[in-house]
mmCIF file of C-alpha atoms in Angstrom:
data_model
loop_
_atom_site.group_PDB
_atom_site.id
_atom_site.type_symbol
_atom_site.label_atom_id
_atom_site.label_comp_id
_atom_site.label_asym_id
_atom_site.label_seq_id
_atom_site.Cartn_x
_atom_site.Cartn_y
_atom_site.Cartn_z
ATOM 1 C CA MET A 1 -62.622 15.340 -34.327
ATOM 2 C CA ALA A 2 -66.313 15.404 -33.413
ATOM 3 C CA ASN A 3 -67.361 16.552 -29.964
ATOM 4 C CA VAL A 4 -68.859 14.084 -27.527
ATOM 5 C CA LYS A 5 -72.656 14.184 -27.811
ATOM 6 C CA GLY A 6 -74.119 16.513 -25.232
ATOM 7 C CA ALA A 7 -70.754 17.988 -24.218
ATOM 8 C CA PRO A 8 -70.318 21.760 -24.562
ATOM 9 C CA LYS A 9 -68.044 22.803 -27.382
ATOM 10 C CA GLY A 10 -64.511 23.358 -26.102
ATOM 11 C CA ALA A 11 -65.162 21.632 -22.764
ATOM 12 C CA ARG A 12 -62.131 19.909 -21.261
ATOM 13 C CA THR A 13 -62.092 16.272 -20.263
ATOM 14 C CA PRO A 14 -61.632 15.298 -16.587
ATOM 15 C CA TRP A 15 -58.077 14.155 -17.356
ATOM 16 C CA GLN A 16 -57.221 17.512 -18.937
ATOM 17 C CA VAL A 17 -58.563 19.312 -15.870
ATOM 18 C CA THR A 18 -56.606 17.045 -13.519
ATOM 19 C CA ARG A 19 -53.436 17.469 -15.565
ATOM 20 C CA SER A 20 -53.789 21.263 -15.458
ATOM 21 C CA VAL A 21 -54.310 21.163 -11.693
ATOM 22 C CA TRP A 22 -51.264 18.949 -11.178
ATOM 23 C CA TYR A 23 -49.091 21.152 -13.394
ATOM 24 C CA ALA A 24 -50.107 24.343 -11.583
ATOM 25 C CA MET A 25 -49.555 22.733 -8.179
ATOM 26 C CA PHE A 26 -46.240 21.260 -9.295
ATOM 27 C CA MET A 27 -44.921 24.668 -10.348
ATOM 28 C CA ARG A 28 -46.178 26.178 -7.087
ATOM 29 C CA GLU A 29 -44.538 23.456 -4.986
ATOM 30 C CA ALA A 30 -41.306 23.528 -7.016
ATOM 31 C CA LEU A 31 -40.880 27.277 -6.589
ATOM 32 C CA SER A 32 -41.701 27.041 -2.898
ATOM 33 C CA ARG A 33 -39.339 24.089 -2.349
ATOM 34 C CA THR A 34 -36.339 25.405 -4.265
ATOM 35 C CA MET A 35 -36.659 29.212 -4.269
ATOM 36 C CA ALA A 36 -38.445 30.268 -1.081
ATOM 37 C CA ASP A 37 -35.825 28.603 1.126
ATOM 38 C CA ARG A 38 -32.353 29.630 -0.002
ATOM 39 C CA MET A 39 -30.843 26.813 2.043
ATOM 40 C CA GLY A 40 -33.158 24.148 0.581
ATOM 41 C CA TRP A 41 -30.691 22.771 -1.952
ATOM 42 C CA PHE A 42 -27.848 22.982 0.568
ATOM 43 C CA TRP A 43 -29.656 20.851 3.119
ATOM 44 C CA MET A 44 -30.770 18.288 0.531
ATOM 45 C CA ILE A 45 -27.116 17.645 -0.284
ATOM 46 C CA PHE A 46 -25.458 18.400 3.051
ATOM 47 C CA GLU A 47 -27.705 16.135 5.162
ATOM 48 C CA PRO A 48 -26.700 12.872 3.440
ATOM 49 C CA VAL A 49 -23.058 14.012 3.123
ATOM 50 C CA ALA A 50 -22.852 14.747 6.849
ATOM 51 C CA PHE A 51 -24.600 11.495 7.740
ATOM 52 C CA ILE A 52 -22.317 9.439 5.499
ATOM 53 C CA GLY A 53 -19.223 11.159 6.915
ATOM 54 C CA ILE A 54 -20.293 10.470 10.494
ATOM 55 C CA MET A 55 -21.191 6.837 9.818
ATOM 56 C CA VAL A 56 -17.961 6.113 7.936
ATOM 57 C CA SER A 57 -15.945 7.636 10.782
ATOM 58 C CA VAL A 58 -17.838 5.705 13.455
ATOM 59 C CA ARG A 59 -17.732 2.358 11.655
ATOM 60 C CA SER A 60 -14.048 2.750 10.768
ATOM 61 C CA PHE A 61 -13.217 3.569 14.396
ATOM 62 C CA ILE A 62 -15.215 0.652 15.788
ATOM 63 C CA ARG A 63 -14.414 -2.118 13.329
ATOM 64 C CA GLY A 64 -12.445 -0.870 10.317
ATOM 65 C CA GLY A 65 -11.784 -2.813 7.135
ATOM 66 C CA ARG A 66 -14.405 -4.229 4.769
ATOM 67 C CA LEU A 67 -17.798 -4.494 6.376
ATOM 68 C CA VAL A 68 -20.030 -5.645 3.525
ATOM 69 C CA VAL A 69 -19.532 -8.812 1.456
ATOM 70 C CA ASN A 70 -18.714 -8.055 -2.211
ATOM 71 C CA ALA A 71 -19.446 -4.337 -1.892
ATOM 72 C CA GLU A 72 -17.518 -1.249 -0.813
ATOM 73 C CA PHE A 73 -18.954 0.216 2.363
ATOM 74 C CA ILE A 74 -19.280 3.866 1.301
ATOM 75 C CA PRO A 75 -21.132 3.209 -2.015
ATOM 76 C CA TRP A 76 -23.221 0.581 -0.191
ATOM 77 C CA LEU A 77 -24.135 3.165 2.440
ATOM 78 C CA ILE A 78 -24.852 5.907 -0.121
ATOM 79 C CA ALA A 79 -27.216 3.676 -2.115
ATOM 80 C CA GLY A 80 -29.090 2.591 1.004
ATOM 81 C CA LEU A 81 -29.300 6.092 2.457
ATOM 82 C CA MET A 82 -30.526 7.677 -0.793
ATOM 83 C CA GLY A 83 -33.141 4.950 -1.263
ATOM 84 C CA PHE A 84 -34.369 5.275 2.306
ATOM 85 C CA MET A 85 -34.582 9.073 2.095
ATOM 86 C CA LEU A 86 -36.670 8.714 -1.057
ATOM 87 C CA VAL A 87 -39.231 6.662 0.865
ATOM 88 C CA ARG A 88 -39.019 8.717 4.059
ATOM 89 C CA GLU A 89 -39.440 12.088 2.359
ATOM 90 C CA GLY A 90 -42.331 10.771 0.286
ATOM 91 C CA MET A 91 -44.033 9.696 3.501
ATOM 92 C CA LEU A 92 -43.293 12.865 5.500
ATOM 93 C CA ARG A 93 -43.803 15.412 2.716
ATOM 94 C CA GLY A 94 -47.045 13.751 1.696
ATOM 95 C CA MET A 95 -48.180 13.858 5.300
ATOM 96 C CA GLY A 96 -48.125 17.668 5.377
ATOM 97 C CA ALA A 97 -49.441 18.232 1.861
ATOM 98 C CA ILE A 98 -53.136 18.535 2.741
ATOM 99 C CA GLU A 99 -52.691 21.095 5.507
ATOM 100 C CA GLY A 100 -50.179 23.063 3.445
ATOM 101 C CA ASN A 101 -52.604 23.409 0.514
ATOM 102 C CA SER A 102 -55.926 23.680 2.352
ATOM 103 C CA SER A 103 -56.657 27.099 0.848
ATOM 104 C CA LEU A 104 -56.742 25.552 -2.643
ATOM 105 C CA PHE A 105 -59.689 23.303 -1.779
ATOM 106 C CA ALA A 106 -61.985 26.282 -2.367
ATOM 107 C CA TYR A 107 -61.616 25.374 -6.036
ATOM 108 C CA ARG A 108 -63.790 22.366 -6.795
ATOM 109 C CA GLN A 109 -61.236 21.027 -9.285
ATOM 110 C CA VAL A 110 -58.679 20.544 -6.489
ATOM 111 C CA GLN A 111 -59.021 17.438 -4.328
ATOM 112 C CA PRO A 112 -57.003 16.583 -1.181
ATOM 113 C CA VAL A 113 -55.241 13.756 -3.011
ATOM 114 C CA ASP A 114 -53.793 16.144 -5.609
ATOM 115 C CA PRO A 115 -51.205 17.938 -3.428
ATOM 116 C CA VAL A 116 -50.071 14.607 -1.987
ATOM 117 C CA ILE A 117 -49.361 13.124 -5.421
ATOM 118 C CA VAL A 118 -47.683 16.325 -6.620
ATOM 119 C CA ARG A 119 -45.478 16.647 -3.528
ATOM 120 C CA VAL A 120 -44.320 13.036 -3.661
ATOM 121 C CA PHE A 121 -43.570 13.345 -7.378
ATOM 122 C CA LEU A 122 -41.601 16.563 -6.830
ATOM 123 C CA GLU A 123 -39.696 15.110 -3.900
ATOM 124 C CA GLY A 124 -38.830 12.034 -5.933
ATOM 125 C CA ALA A 125 -37.568 14.180 -8.809
ATOM 126 C CA LEU A 126 -35.385 16.248 -6.470
ATOM 127 C CA ARG A 127 -34.033 13.165 -4.707
ATOM 128 C CA SER A 128 -33.266 11.569 -8.066
ATOM 129 C CA LEU A 129 -31.215 14.625 -9.026
ATOM 130 C CA VAL A 130 -29.367 14.548 -5.684
ATOM 131 C CA PHE A 131 -28.669 10.826 -6.161
ATOM 132 C CA LEU A 132 -27.189 11.506 -9.597
ATOM 133 C CA ILE A 133 -24.997 14.214 -8.043
ATOM 134 C CA PHE A 134 -23.761 11.710 -5.456
ATOM 135 C CA ILE A 135 -23.038 9.103 -8.128
ATOM 136 C CA GLY A 136 -21.106 11.626 -10.220
ATOM 137 C CA GLY A 137 -19.251 12.968 -7.193
ATOM 138 C CA GLY A 138 -18.407 9.460 -6.013
ATOM 139 C CA LEU A 139 -17.013 8.509 -9.415
ATOM 140 C CA MET A 140 -14.821 11.620 -9.435
ATOM 141 C CA LEU A 141 -13.518 10.672 -5.974
ATOM 142 C CA GLY A 142 -12.697 7.162 -7.173
ATOM 143 C CA LEU A 143 -15.565 5.349 -5.455
ATOM 144 C CA ASP A 144 -17.182 2.335 -7.091
ATOM 145 C CA MET A 145 -20.471 4.132 -7.779
ATOM 146 C CA TYR A 146 -20.953 2.989 -11.363
ATOM 147 C CA PRO A 147 -23.908 0.541 -11.398
ATOM 148 C CA ASP A 148 -23.268 -2.953 -12.746
ATOM 149 C CA ASN A 149 -26.931 -3.159 -13.786
ATOM 150 C CA ALA A 150 -28.403 0.289 -14.467
ATOM 151 C CA VAL A 151 -31.821 -1.127 -15.379
ATOM 152 C CA ARG A 152 -32.096 -2.868 -12.001
ATOM 153 C CA VAL A 153 -31.044 0.326 -10.228
ATOM 154 C CA MET A 154 -33.699 2.376 -12.039
ATOM 155 C CA GLY A 155 -36.343 -0.275 -11.396
ATOM 156 C CA ALA A 156 -35.529 -0.420 -7.676
ATOM 157 C CA TRP A 157 -35.441 3.391 -7.466
ATOM 158 C CA LEU A 158 -38.877 3.726 -9.081
ATOM 159 C CA SER A 159 -40.164 0.971 -6.789
ATOM 160 C CA LEU A 160 -38.999 2.843 -3.689
ATOM 161 C CA TRP A 161 -40.529 6.016 -5.128
ATOM 162 C CA SER A 162 -43.855 4.167 -5.466
ATOM 163 C CA LEU A 163 -43.634 2.952 -1.877
ATOM 164 C CA GLY A 164 -43.092 6.550 -0.742
ATOM 165 C CA LEU A 165 -46.233 7.510 -2.659
ATOM 166 C CA GLY A 166 -48.279 4.771 -1.020
ATOM 167 C CA LEU A 167 -47.077 5.713 2.460
ATOM 168 C CA GLY A 168 -47.646 9.401 1.691
ATOM 169 C CA LEU A 169 -51.236 8.755 0.616
ATOM 170 C CA PHE A 170 -51.912 6.780 3.777
ATOM 171 C CA THR A 171 -50.174 9.075 6.276
ATOM 172 C CA SER A 172 -51.640 12.236 4.714
ATOM 173 C CA VAL A 173 -55.131 11.104 5.671
ATOM 174 C CA ALA A 174 -54.198 9.564 9.015
ATOM 175 C CA ALA A 175 -52.113 12.541 10.215
ATOM 176 C CA THR A 176 -54.685 15.101 9.047
ATOM 177 C CA LEU A 177 -57.571 13.403 10.856
ATOM 178 C CA VAL A 178 -55.498 12.473 13.932
ATOM 179 C CA PRO A 179 -52.535 14.897 14.335
ATOM 180 C CA GLU A 180 -50.922 12.727 17.022
ATOM 181 C CA ILE A 181 -50.284 10.046 14.397
ATOM 182 C CA GLY A 182 -48.072 12.477 12.498
ATOM 183 C CA LYS A 183 -45.932 13.078 15.578
ATOM 184 C CA VAL A 184 -45.492 9.346 16.131
ATOM 185 C CA ILE A 185 -44.519 8.780 12.494
ATOM 186 C CA ARG A 186 -41.862 11.514 12.632
ATOM 187 C CA MET A 187 -40.437 10.057 15.836
ATOM 188 C CA PHE A 188 -40.326 6.590 14.272
ATOM 189 C CA SER A 189 -38.426 7.703 11.139
ATOM 190 C CA LEU A 190 -34.960 7.403 12.739
ATOM 191 C CA PRO A 191 -35.481 3.912 14.227
ATOM 192 C CA LEU A 192 -36.967 2.913 10.872
ATOM 193 C CA MET A 193 -33.675 3.842 9.205
ATOM 194 C CA ILE A 194 -31.805 1.436 11.460
ATOM 195 C CA LEU A 195 -34.404 -1.325 11.090
ATOM 196 C CA SER A 196 -34.271 -0.973 7.292
ATOM 197 C CA GLY A 197 -30.613 -1.930 7.091
ATOM 198 C CA VAL A 198 -29.380 1.481 5.963
ATOM 199 C CA ILE A 199 -26.511 1.582 8.459
ATOM 200 C CA ILE A 200 -25.927 -2.024 9.537
ATOM 201 C CA PRO A 201 -25.949 -4.974 7.092
ATOM 202 C CA LEU A 202 -28.955 -7.054 8.095
ATOM 203 C CA ASN A 203 -27.106 -10.241 7.119
ATOM 204 C CA SER A 204 -25.032 -9.829 10.284
ATOM 205 C CA LEU A 205 -28.132 -10.176 12.469
ATOM 206 C CA PRO A 206 -29.450 -13.502 13.824
ATOM 207 C CA HIS A 207 -32.038 -15.297 11.698
ATOM 208 C CA TRP A 208 -34.767 -15.217 14.379
ATOM 209 C CA LEU A 209 -34.602 -11.403 14.365
ATOM 210 C CA LEU A 210 -34.099 -11.044 10.616
ATOM 211 C CA LYS A 211 -37.376 -12.771 9.734
ATOM 212 C CA TYR A 212 -39.279 -10.094 11.665
ATOM 213 C CA LEU A 213 -37.265 -7.187 10.269
ATOM 214 C CA MET A 214 -37.962 -8.375 6.725
ATOM 215 C CA LEU A 215 -41.675 -7.767 7.280
ATOM 216 C CA ASN A 216 -40.652 -4.173 6.640
ATOM 217 C CA PRO A 217 -40.789 -3.691 2.837
ATOM 218 C CA ILE A 218 -38.063 -1.027 2.680
ATOM 219 C CA PRO A 219 -35.086 -3.437 3.064
ATOM 220 C CA HIS A 220 -36.352 -5.450 0.079
ATOM 221 C CA GLY A 221 -36.156 -2.405 -2.180
ATOM 222 C CA LEU A 222 -32.819 -1.238 -0.756
ATOM 223 C CA GLU A 223 -31.196 -4.627 -1.222
ATOM 224 C CA VAL A 224 -32.252 -4.813 -4.875
ATOM 225 C CA LEU A 225 -31.008 -1.251 -5.377
ATOM 226 C CA ARG A 226 -27.620 -2.235 -3.951
ATOM 227 C CA LEU A 227 -27.571 -5.389 -6.046
ATOM 228 C CA GLY A 228 -27.871 -3.171 -9.110
ATOM 229 C CA PHE A 229 -24.616 -1.461 -8.130
ATOM 230 C CA PHE A 230 -22.756 -4.630 -7.133
ATOM 231 C CA GLU A 231 -23.689 -7.689 -9.179
ATOM 232 C CA ASN A 232 -21.950 -10.065 -6.733
ATOM 233 C CA TYR A 233 -23.492 -8.473 -3.660
ATOM 234 C CA GLN A 234 -25.062 -10.970 -1.262
ATOM 235 C CA VAL A 235 -28.584 -9.677 -0.622
ATOM 236 C CA VAL A 236 -30.310 -10.294 2.679
ATOM 237 C CA HIS A 237 -31.963 -13.692 2.919
ATOM 238 C CA GLY A 238 -35.672 -13.424 2.177
ATOM 239 C CA THR A 239 -35.457 -10.393 -0.146
ATOM 240 C CA SER A 240 -38.490 -10.457 -2.444
ATOM 241 C CA MET A 241 -39.716 -7.789 -4.831
ATOM 242 C CA LEU A 242 -43.009 -9.676 -5.062
ATOM 243 C CA TYR A 243 -43.593 -9.024 -1.364
ATOM 244 C CA PHE A 244 -42.412 -5.443 -1.822
ATOM 245 C CA TRP A 245 -44.882 -4.733 -4.623
ATOM 246 C CA LEU A 246 -47.766 -6.497 -2.893
ATOM 247 C CA PHE A 247 -47.196 -4.238 0.100
ATOM 248 C CA THR A 248 -46.742 -1.132 -2.086
ATOM 249 C CA LEU A 249 -49.861 -1.698 -4.192
ATOM 250 C CA THR A 250 -51.889 -2.482 -1.075
ATOM 251 C CA THR A 251 -50.700 0.753 0.556
ATOM 252 C CA ILE A 252 -51.470 2.842 -2.548
ATOM 253 C CA THR A 253 -54.939 1.282 -2.833
ATOM 254 C CA LEU A 254 -55.672 1.788 0.856
ATOM 255 C CA GLY A 255 -54.461 5.382 0.689
ATOM 256 C CA LEU A 256 -56.661 6.193 -2.318
ATOM 257 C CA LEU A 257 -59.682 4.562 -0.661
ATOM 258 C CA MET A 258 -59.093 6.609 2.497
ATOM 259 C CA HIS A 259 -58.953 9.787 0.412
ATOM 260 C CA LEU A 260 -62.274 8.886 -1.205
ATOM 261 C CA ARG A 261 -63.882 7.964 2.099
ATOM 262 C CA PHE A 262 -62.791 11.054 4.058
ATOM 263 C CA VAL A 263 -62.623 13.651 1.266
ATOM 264 C CA ASP A 264 -65.177 15.970 2.909
ATOM 265 C CA ARG A 265 -63.489 15.842 6.308
ATOM 266 C CA LEU A 266 -60.079 16.476 4.720
ATOM 267 C CA LYS A 267 -61.387 19.564 2.921
ATOM 268 C CA ALA A 268 -62.936 20.853 6.138
ATOM 269 C CA LYS A 269 -59.680 20.656 8.066
#
């Protein structure tokens, strides 16, 4: 194949350079995430297990019986919790990516957006593996964890992964330029779990409150994810993947624009 006119022989294209940077950073992040901390894998699995155990105990003590229409409570909770953690970790891990890789910005090929994308991708891959472990473990324990519509489950999972990327791109810039924003976001992550319908079915809430809670895009993705596991599940009124994707694409676009606008300040941090 002929070389591009004026290009040095053997020169790599911008995409090839970017791909090499992402691969090198991915391997660096993967080794750091899984090997540097011997307890890393333990906490990735133990945290949701402990949370699920506590919530099942509390809800059984308070109310008991079936709590979700046309869905078993434990699989319903697992699906919601795993989906929420995918978004939350994408947002929080992306937020610390720039500061954690600041030494790499001495290389002109590395841009502040690169570690954010790589971290969110890695976190999504790890969370996907943990989710598969939970599905397999649930099936062995006799739980109804086999999805009725696997394609819908995968589509909803990738959608939540994309939302985590958009939030990570946005918060990485905001928290780097204004550190106090990062502290507020971390504090808000627990209330966000409750407001996203991870623990309590939002259908049980009054309509006047529900219409405000559904401005949050996360419940839309979680409800579709749960619907993929239980085909007769009654999703929350107002669930819309169109709204979800409009919000997600807007967040990704805004995050990328912020990275372009403040690239010099991010490198100087």
